[in-house]
Short mmCIF file of C-alpha atoms in Angstrom, two decimals:
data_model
loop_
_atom_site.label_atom_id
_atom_site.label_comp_id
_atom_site.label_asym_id
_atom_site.label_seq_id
_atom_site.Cartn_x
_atom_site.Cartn_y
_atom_site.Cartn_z
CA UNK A 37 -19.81 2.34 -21.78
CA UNK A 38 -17.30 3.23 -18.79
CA UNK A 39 -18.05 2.10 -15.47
CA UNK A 40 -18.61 4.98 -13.22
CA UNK A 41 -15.59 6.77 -15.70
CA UNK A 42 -15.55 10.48 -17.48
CA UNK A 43 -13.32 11.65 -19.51
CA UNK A 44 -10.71 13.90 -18.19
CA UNK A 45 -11.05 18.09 -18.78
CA UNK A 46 -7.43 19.28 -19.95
CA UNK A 47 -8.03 21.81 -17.33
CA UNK A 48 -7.69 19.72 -14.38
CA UNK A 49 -4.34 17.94 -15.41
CA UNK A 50 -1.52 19.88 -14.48
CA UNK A 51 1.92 20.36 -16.77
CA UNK A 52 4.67 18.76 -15.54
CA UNK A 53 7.49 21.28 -15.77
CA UNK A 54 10.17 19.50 -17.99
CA UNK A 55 7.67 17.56 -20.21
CA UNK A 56 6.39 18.66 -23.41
CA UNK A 57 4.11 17.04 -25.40
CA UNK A 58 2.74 16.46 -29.19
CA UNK A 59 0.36 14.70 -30.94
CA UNK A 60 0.21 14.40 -34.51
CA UNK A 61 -2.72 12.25 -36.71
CA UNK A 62 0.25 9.66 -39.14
CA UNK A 63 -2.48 7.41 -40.39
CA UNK A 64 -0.60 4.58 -38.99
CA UNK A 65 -3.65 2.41 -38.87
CA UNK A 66 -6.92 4.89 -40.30
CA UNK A 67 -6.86 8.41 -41.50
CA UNK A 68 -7.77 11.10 -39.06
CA UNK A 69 -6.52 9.93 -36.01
CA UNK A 70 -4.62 10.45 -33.47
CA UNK A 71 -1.98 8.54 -33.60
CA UNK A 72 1.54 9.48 -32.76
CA UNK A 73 2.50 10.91 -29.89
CA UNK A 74 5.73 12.73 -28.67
CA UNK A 75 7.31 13.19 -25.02
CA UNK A 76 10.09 15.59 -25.13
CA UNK A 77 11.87 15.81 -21.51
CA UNK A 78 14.20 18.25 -20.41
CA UNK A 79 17.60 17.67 -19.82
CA UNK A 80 18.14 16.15 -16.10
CA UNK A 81 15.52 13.99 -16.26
CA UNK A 82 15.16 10.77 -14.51
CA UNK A 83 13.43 7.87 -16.08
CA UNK A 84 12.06 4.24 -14.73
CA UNK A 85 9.79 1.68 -16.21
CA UNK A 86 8.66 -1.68 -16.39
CA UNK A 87 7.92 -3.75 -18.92
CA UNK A 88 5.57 -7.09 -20.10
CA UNK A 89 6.32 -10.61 -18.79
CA UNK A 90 5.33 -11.97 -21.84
CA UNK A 91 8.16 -13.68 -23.54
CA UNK A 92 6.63 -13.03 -26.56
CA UNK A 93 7.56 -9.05 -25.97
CA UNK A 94 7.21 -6.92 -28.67
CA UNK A 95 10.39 -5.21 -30.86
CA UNK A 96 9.84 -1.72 -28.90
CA UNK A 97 9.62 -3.42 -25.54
CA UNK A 98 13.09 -4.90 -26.58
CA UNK A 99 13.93 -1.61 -27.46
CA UNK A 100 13.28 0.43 -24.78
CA UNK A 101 14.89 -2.09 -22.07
CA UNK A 102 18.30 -1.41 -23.96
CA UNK A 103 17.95 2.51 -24.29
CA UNK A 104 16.75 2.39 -20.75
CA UNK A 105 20.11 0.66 -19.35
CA UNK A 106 22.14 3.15 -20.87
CA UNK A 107 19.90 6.02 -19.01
CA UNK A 108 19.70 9.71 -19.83
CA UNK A 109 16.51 9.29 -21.72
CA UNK A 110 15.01 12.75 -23.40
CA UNK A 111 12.29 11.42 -25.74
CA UNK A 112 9.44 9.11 -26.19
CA UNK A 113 7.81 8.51 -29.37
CA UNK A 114 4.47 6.25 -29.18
CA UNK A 115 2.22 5.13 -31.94
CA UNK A 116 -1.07 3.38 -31.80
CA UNK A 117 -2.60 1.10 -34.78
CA UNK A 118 0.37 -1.38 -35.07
CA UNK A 119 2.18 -3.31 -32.08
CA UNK A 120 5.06 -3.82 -33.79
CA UNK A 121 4.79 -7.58 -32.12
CA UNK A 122 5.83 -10.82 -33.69
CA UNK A 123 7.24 -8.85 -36.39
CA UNK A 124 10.78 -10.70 -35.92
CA UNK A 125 14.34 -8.80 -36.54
CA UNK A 126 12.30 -6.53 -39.21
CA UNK A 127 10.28 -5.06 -36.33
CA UNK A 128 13.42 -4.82 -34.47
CA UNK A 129 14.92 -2.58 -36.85
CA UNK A 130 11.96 -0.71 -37.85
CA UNK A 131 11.44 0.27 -33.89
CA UNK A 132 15.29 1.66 -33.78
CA UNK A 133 14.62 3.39 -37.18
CA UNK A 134 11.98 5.19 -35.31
CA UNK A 135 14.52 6.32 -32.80
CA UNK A 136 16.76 7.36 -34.82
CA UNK A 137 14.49 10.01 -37.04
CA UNK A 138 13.07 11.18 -33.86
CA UNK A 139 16.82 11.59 -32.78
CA UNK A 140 17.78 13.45 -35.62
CA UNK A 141 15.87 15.67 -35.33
CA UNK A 142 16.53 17.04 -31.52
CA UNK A 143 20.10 16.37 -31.72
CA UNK A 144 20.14 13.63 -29.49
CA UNK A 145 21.45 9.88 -29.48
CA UNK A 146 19.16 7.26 -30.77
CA UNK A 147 19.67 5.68 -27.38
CA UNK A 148 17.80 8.50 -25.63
CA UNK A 149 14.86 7.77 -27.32
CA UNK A 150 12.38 5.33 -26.12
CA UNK A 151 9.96 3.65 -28.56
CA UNK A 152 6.58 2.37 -27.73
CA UNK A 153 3.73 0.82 -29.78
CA UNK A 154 0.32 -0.64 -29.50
CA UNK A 155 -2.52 -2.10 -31.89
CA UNK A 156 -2.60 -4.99 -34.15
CA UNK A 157 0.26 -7.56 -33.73
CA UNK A 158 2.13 -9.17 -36.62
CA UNK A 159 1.53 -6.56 -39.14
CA UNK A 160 4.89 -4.00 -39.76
CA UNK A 161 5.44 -1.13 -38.28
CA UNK A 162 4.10 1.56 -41.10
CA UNK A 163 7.79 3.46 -40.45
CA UNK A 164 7.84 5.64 -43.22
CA UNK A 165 4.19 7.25 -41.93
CA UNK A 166 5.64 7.37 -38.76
CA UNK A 167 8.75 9.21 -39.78
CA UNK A 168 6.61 11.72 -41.82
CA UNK A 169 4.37 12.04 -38.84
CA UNK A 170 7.23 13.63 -36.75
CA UNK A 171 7.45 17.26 -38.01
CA UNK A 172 3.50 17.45 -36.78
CA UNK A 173 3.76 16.03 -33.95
CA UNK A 174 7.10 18.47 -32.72
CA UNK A 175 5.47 21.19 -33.64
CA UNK A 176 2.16 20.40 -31.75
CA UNK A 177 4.70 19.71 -28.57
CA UNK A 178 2.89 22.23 -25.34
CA UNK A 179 3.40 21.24 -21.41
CA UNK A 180 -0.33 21.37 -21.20
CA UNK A 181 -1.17 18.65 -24.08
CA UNK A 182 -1.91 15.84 -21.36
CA UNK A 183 -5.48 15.25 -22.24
CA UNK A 184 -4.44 15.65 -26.18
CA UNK A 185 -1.26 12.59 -25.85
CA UNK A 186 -4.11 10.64 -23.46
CA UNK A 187 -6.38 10.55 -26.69
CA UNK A 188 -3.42 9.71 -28.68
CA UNK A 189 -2.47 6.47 -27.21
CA UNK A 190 -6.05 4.90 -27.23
CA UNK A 191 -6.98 1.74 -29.28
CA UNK A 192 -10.18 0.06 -28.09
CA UNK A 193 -10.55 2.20 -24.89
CA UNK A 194 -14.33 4.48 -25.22
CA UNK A 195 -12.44 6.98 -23.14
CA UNK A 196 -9.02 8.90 -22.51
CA UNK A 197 -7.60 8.23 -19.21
CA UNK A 198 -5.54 10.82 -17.26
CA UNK A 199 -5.42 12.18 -13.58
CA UNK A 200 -3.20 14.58 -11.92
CA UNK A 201 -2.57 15.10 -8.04
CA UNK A 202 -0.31 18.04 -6.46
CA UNK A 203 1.43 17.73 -3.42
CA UNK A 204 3.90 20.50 -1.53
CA UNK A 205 7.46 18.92 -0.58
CA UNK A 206 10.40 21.04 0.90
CA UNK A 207 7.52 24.36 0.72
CA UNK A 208 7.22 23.20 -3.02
CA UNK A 209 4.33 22.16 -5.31
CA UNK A 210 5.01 19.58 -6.83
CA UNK A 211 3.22 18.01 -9.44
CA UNK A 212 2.58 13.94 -10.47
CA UNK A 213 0.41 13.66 -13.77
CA UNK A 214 -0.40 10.83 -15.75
CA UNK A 215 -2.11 9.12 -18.62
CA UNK A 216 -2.58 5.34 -19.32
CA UNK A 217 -4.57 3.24 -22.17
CA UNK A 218 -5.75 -0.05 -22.10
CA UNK A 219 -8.95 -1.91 -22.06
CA UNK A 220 -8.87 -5.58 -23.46
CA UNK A 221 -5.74 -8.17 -22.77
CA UNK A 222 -5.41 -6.71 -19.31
CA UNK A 223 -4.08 -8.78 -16.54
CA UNK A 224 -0.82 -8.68 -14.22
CA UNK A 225 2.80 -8.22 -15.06
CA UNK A 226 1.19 -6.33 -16.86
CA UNK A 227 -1.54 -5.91 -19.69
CA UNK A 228 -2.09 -3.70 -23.18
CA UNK A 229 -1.22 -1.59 -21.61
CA UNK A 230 0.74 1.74 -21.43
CA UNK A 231 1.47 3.99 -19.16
CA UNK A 232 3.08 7.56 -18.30
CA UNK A 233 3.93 8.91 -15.53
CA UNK A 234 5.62 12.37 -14.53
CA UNK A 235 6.23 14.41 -11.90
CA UNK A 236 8.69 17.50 -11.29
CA UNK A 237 9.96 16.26 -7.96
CA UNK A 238 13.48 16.20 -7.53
CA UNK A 239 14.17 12.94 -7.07
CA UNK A 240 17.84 10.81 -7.18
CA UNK A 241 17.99 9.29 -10.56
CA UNK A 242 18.77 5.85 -8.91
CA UNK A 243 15.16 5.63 -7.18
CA UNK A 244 13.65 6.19 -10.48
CA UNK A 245 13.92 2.04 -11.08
CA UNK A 246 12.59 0.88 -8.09
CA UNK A 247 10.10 3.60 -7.50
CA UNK A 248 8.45 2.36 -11.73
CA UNK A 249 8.58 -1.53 -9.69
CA UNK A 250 6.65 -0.31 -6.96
CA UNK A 251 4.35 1.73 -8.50
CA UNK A 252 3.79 -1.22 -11.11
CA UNK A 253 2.82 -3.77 -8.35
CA UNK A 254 0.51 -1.82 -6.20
CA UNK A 255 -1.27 -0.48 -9.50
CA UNK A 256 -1.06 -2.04 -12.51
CA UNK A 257 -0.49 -5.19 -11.68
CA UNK A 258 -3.27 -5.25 -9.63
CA UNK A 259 -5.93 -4.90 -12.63
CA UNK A 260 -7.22 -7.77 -14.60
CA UNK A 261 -10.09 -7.50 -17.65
CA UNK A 262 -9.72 -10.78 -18.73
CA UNK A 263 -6.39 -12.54 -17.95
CA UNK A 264 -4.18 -12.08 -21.29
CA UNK A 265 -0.87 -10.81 -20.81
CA UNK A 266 0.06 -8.79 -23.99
CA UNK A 267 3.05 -8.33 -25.70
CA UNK A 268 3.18 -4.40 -25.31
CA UNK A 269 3.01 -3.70 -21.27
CA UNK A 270 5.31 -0.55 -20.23
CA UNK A 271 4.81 1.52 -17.84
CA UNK A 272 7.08 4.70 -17.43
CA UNK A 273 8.03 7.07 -14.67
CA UNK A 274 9.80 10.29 -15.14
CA UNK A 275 11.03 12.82 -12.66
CA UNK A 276 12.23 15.70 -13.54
CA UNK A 277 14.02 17.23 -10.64
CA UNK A 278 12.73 20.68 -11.69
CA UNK A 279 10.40 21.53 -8.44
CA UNK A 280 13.21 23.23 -6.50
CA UNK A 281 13.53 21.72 -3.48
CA UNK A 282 16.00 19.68 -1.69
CA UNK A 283 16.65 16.20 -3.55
CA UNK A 284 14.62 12.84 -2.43
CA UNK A 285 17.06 10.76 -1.70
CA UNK A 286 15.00 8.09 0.15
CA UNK A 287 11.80 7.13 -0.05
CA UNK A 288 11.19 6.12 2.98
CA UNK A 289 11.94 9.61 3.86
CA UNK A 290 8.91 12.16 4.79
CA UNK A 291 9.22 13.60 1.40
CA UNK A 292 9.67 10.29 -0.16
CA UNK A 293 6.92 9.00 1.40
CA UNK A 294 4.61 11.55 0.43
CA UNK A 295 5.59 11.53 -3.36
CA UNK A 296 4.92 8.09 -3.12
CA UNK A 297 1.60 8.32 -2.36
CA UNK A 298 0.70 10.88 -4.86
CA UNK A 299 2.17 8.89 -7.07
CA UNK A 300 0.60 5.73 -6.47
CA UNK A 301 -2.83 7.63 -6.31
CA UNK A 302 -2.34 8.36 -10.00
CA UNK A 303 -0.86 5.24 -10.81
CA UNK A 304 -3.92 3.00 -8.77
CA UNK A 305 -6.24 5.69 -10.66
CA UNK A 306 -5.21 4.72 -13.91
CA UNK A 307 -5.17 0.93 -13.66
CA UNK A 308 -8.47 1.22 -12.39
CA UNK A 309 -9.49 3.72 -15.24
CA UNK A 310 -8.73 0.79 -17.79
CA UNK A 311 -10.91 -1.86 -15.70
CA UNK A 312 -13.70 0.61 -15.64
CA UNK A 313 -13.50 0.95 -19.16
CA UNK A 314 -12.63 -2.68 -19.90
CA UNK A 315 -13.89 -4.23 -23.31
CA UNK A 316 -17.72 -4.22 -23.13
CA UNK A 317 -17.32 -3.85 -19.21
CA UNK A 318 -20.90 -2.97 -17.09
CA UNK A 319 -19.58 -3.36 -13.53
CA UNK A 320 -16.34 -2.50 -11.73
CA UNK A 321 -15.62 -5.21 -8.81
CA UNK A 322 -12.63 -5.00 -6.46
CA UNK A 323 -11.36 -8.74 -4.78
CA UNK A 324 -10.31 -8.26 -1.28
CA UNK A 325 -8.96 -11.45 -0.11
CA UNK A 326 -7.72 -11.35 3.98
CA UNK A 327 -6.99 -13.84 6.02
CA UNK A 328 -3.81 -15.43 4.31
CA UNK A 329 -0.43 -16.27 5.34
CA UNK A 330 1.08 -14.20 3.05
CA UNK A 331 -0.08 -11.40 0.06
CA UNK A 332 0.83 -13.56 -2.61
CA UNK A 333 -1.34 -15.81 -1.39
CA UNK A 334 -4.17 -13.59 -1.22
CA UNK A 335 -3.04 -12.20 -4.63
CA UNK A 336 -3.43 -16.19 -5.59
CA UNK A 337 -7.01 -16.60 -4.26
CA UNK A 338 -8.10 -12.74 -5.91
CA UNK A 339 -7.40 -13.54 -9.34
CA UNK A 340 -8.54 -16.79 -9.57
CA UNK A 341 -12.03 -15.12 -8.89
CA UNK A 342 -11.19 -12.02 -11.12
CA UNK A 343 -9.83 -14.30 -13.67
CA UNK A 344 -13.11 -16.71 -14.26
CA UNK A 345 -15.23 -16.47 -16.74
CA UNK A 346 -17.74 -17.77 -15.07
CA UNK A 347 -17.80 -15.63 -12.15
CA UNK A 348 -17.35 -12.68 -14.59
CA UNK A 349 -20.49 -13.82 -16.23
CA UNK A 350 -22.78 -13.97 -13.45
CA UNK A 351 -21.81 -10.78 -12.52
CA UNK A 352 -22.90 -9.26 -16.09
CA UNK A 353 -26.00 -11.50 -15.50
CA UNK A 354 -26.73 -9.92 -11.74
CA UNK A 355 -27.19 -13.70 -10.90
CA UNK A 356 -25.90 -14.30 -7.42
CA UNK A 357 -24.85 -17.84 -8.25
CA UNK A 358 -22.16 -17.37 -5.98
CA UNK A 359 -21.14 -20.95 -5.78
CA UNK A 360 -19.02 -20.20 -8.61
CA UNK A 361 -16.70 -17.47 -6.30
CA UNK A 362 -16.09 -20.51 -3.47
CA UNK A 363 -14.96 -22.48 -6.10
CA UNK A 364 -12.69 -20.52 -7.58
CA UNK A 365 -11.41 -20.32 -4.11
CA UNK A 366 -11.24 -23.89 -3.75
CA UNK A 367 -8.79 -24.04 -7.26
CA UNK A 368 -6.68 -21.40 -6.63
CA UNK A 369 -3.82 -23.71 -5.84
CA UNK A 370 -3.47 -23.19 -2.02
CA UNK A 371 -2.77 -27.20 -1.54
CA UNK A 372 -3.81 -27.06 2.38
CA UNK A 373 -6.65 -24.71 2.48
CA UNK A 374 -9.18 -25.59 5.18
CA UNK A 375 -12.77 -25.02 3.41
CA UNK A 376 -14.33 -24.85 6.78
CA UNK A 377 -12.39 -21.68 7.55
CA UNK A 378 -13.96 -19.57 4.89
CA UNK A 379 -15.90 -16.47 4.67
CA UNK A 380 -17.54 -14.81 1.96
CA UNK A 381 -18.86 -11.43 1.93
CA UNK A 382 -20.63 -9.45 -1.16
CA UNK A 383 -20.72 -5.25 0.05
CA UNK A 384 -21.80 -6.00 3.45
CA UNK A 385 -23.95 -8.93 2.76
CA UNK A 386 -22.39 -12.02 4.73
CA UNK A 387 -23.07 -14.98 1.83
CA UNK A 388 -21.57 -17.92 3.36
CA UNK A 389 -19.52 -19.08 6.67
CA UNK A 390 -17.41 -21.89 7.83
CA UNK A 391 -17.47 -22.85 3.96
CA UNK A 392 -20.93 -23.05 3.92
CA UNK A 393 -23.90 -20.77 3.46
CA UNK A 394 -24.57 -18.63 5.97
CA UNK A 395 -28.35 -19.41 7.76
CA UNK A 396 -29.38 -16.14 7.31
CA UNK A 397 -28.21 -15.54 3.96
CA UNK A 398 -31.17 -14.76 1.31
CA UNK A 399 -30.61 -14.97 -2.70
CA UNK A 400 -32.67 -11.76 -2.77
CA UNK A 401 -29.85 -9.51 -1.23
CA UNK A 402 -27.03 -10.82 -3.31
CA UNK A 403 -28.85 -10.26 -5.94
CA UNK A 404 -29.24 -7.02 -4.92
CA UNK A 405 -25.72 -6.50 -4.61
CA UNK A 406 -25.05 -7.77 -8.02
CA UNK A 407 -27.28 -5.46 -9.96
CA UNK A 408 -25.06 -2.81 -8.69
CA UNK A 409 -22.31 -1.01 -10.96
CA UNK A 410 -19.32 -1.24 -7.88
CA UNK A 411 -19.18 -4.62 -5.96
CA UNK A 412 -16.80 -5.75 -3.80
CA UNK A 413 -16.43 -9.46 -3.16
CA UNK A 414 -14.43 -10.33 0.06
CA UNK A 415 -13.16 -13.23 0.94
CA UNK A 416 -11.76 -14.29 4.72
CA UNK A 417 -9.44 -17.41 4.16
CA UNK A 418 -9.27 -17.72 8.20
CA UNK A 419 -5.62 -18.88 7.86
CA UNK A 420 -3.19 -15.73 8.68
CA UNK A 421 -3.58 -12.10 8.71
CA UNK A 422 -2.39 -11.22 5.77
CA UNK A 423 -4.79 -9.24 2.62
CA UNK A 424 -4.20 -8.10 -0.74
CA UNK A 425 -6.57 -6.46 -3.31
CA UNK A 426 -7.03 -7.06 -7.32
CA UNK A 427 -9.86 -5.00 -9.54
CA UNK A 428 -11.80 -6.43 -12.15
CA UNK A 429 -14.63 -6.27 -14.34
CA UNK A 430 -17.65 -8.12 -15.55
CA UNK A 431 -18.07 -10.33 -19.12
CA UNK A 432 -20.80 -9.40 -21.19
CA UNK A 433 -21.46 -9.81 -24.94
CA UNK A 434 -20.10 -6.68 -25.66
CA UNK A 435 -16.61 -8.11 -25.06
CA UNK A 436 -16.85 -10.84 -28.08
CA UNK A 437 -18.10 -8.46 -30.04
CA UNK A 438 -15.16 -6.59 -29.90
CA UNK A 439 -12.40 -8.40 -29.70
CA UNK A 440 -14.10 -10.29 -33.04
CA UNK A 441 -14.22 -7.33 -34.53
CA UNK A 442 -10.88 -5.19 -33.73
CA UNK A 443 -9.20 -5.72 -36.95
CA UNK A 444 -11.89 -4.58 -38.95
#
């Protein structure tokens, strides 16, 4: 079950002016499911996104970086069931196959189309269901189907994720909604992951890019479930410049700066959706690391906790054995870290000091802490003045049992 997570109400996610959107069941992977889902954007949108590290990227990844270059993007077309990963020059050509029927039939260029896929990898992309899918899906196309395309693009995830936020620009409202779906192979740069992300500011089609980047890093790639980086990440931003008021032409701007931070309110509350609803998850824990020289090193020292098993584990377990966090401290790879400068906190329970249990520190208070459903673990590295923040989850059984049986 989610931590702390309910499913969205299609009431409280606001259309997007400019975005359309249909969901059709194409028995891509089972029968009666949703499973292929349409974006249709008016023309003058903007589009942005980022993509897996993984060099192991998967045929629509490869896909969508090419249409993207060439800009002017009106559709997406996303199917769950099948990755279409490690499917070689087949999957390739399967993936543009996809573009081009979708193409077809809105009169557009198979290069405004981008492709996106998620489910089991090295199995081929069912295109013919896919194709056949389409009519459905075009038909079902409304502004208002958020919460329908956020059930759509779910695999393993016990929950839809979506959020909306409204903000007034120029005397505007302005809208940001977005969905996202992930919940095992999640780490940074990014995870199985995908992500959408609209809003009908008016915003310079050349901010679009960096806007997705930013977005990206101060969301999604701060969210780790268990430290695999899949072969599917993309996250994608569209604006489209259909609010009415005067252009954003900077975001460091008043205006820019406010759409920002809707935006990023979405975008953090989706990452964090698919921790809280990470694979068997029972607890939601946010790493705040100060005290470095830089971010990246804090970012360094976070996921070393978020990424252990072991401190995962004894998180599912309640057990305060909280030895485990210093020492993931201690092999983070900061080559001249001073032990004796470190603090560890659990909530507001100070655990240890100096790099050394605190005096006053009892076992019965962090345990305390750990039975909770929200932790936060924060660590003072007493070298700088720097901080950054990851999210996380626990490890329980429920996490085997799933990934062991996902193809089944």
């Amino acid at each position: 079950m989610a931590v702390n997570l309910s499913a969205p109400q299609a009431q409280d996610l606001h259309p997007v002016p400019g975005v359309r959107i249909g969901v059709a069941e194409a028995g891509v992977r089972k029968a009666q499911r949703k499973d292929l889902t349409v974006f249709l954007l008016d023309e003058g949108s903007a589009v942005g996104g980022v993509f897996t590290q993984n060099r192991f990227c998967a045929a629509p990844v490869q896909v969508c970086r090419e249409h993207l270059a060439r800009g002017d993007i009106r559709a997406l077309v996303i199917n769950t069931g099948n990755a279409n990963a490690g499917t070689g020059e087949d999957g390739l050509v399967r993936a543009r196959a996809t573009c081009i029927a979708l193409a077809r039939k809105l009169n557009l260029a198979p290069e405004q189309v981008l492709p996106f896929s998620t489910g089991v990898i090295m199995e081929p992309l069912p295109l013919e269901r896919i194709v056949a899918g389409l009519p459905a899906a075009l038909d079902d196309a409304q502004p208002g189907h958020w919460l329908r395309a956020a059930e759509g693009i779910m695999t393993t995830d016990t929950l839809p994720k979506a959020f909306s936020r409204q903000v007034q620009l120029g005397g505007k409202t302005v809208t940001v909604t977005g969905i996202s779906k992930g919940a095992g192979m999640i780490r940074p740069n990014m995870a199985t992951m995908l992500g959408f992300l609209a809003t009908d500011a008016c915003v310079d089609a050349a901010l679009l890019q960096p806007l997705a980047l930013e977005l990206a890093e101060g969301s999604f790639n701060r969210v780790t479930v268990d430290g695999d980086t899949s072969t599917n990440d993309s996250f994608v931003v569209i604006a489209t410049n259909q609010a009415g008021h005067a252009p954003v032409r900077s975001l460091d701007s008043s205006e820019g700066q406010a759409l920002r931070a809707a935006m990023m309110e979405v975008a953090r509350l989706l990452a964090q959706a698919i921790v809280r609803d990470g694979e068997g998850a029972t607890k939601f824990i946010t790493v705040r690391v100060e005290g470095g020289r830089s971010a990246a090193e804090c970012r360094q020292v976070a996921y070393a906790i978020a990424h252990s098993p072991l401190v995962k584990t004894a998180f599912f377990a309640s057990d305060p054995n909280l030895g485990r966090i210093l020492a993931a401290v201690g092999y983070a790879g900061i080559a001249d870290l001073d032990q004796a400068g470190i603090d560890l906190f659990l909530d507001e329970v100070h655990v240890a000091e100096k790099g050394g249990r605190r005096p006053d520190y009892r076992e019965e208070d962090g345990q305390r802490v750990m039975k909770k459903s929200e932790i936060t673990v924060r660590v003072v590295l007493g070298r700088g003045s720097a901080a950054d923040t990851v999210w996380t989850c626990d490890f329980s059984h429920d996490y085997v049992t799933i990934n062991a049986d996902y193809r089944s």
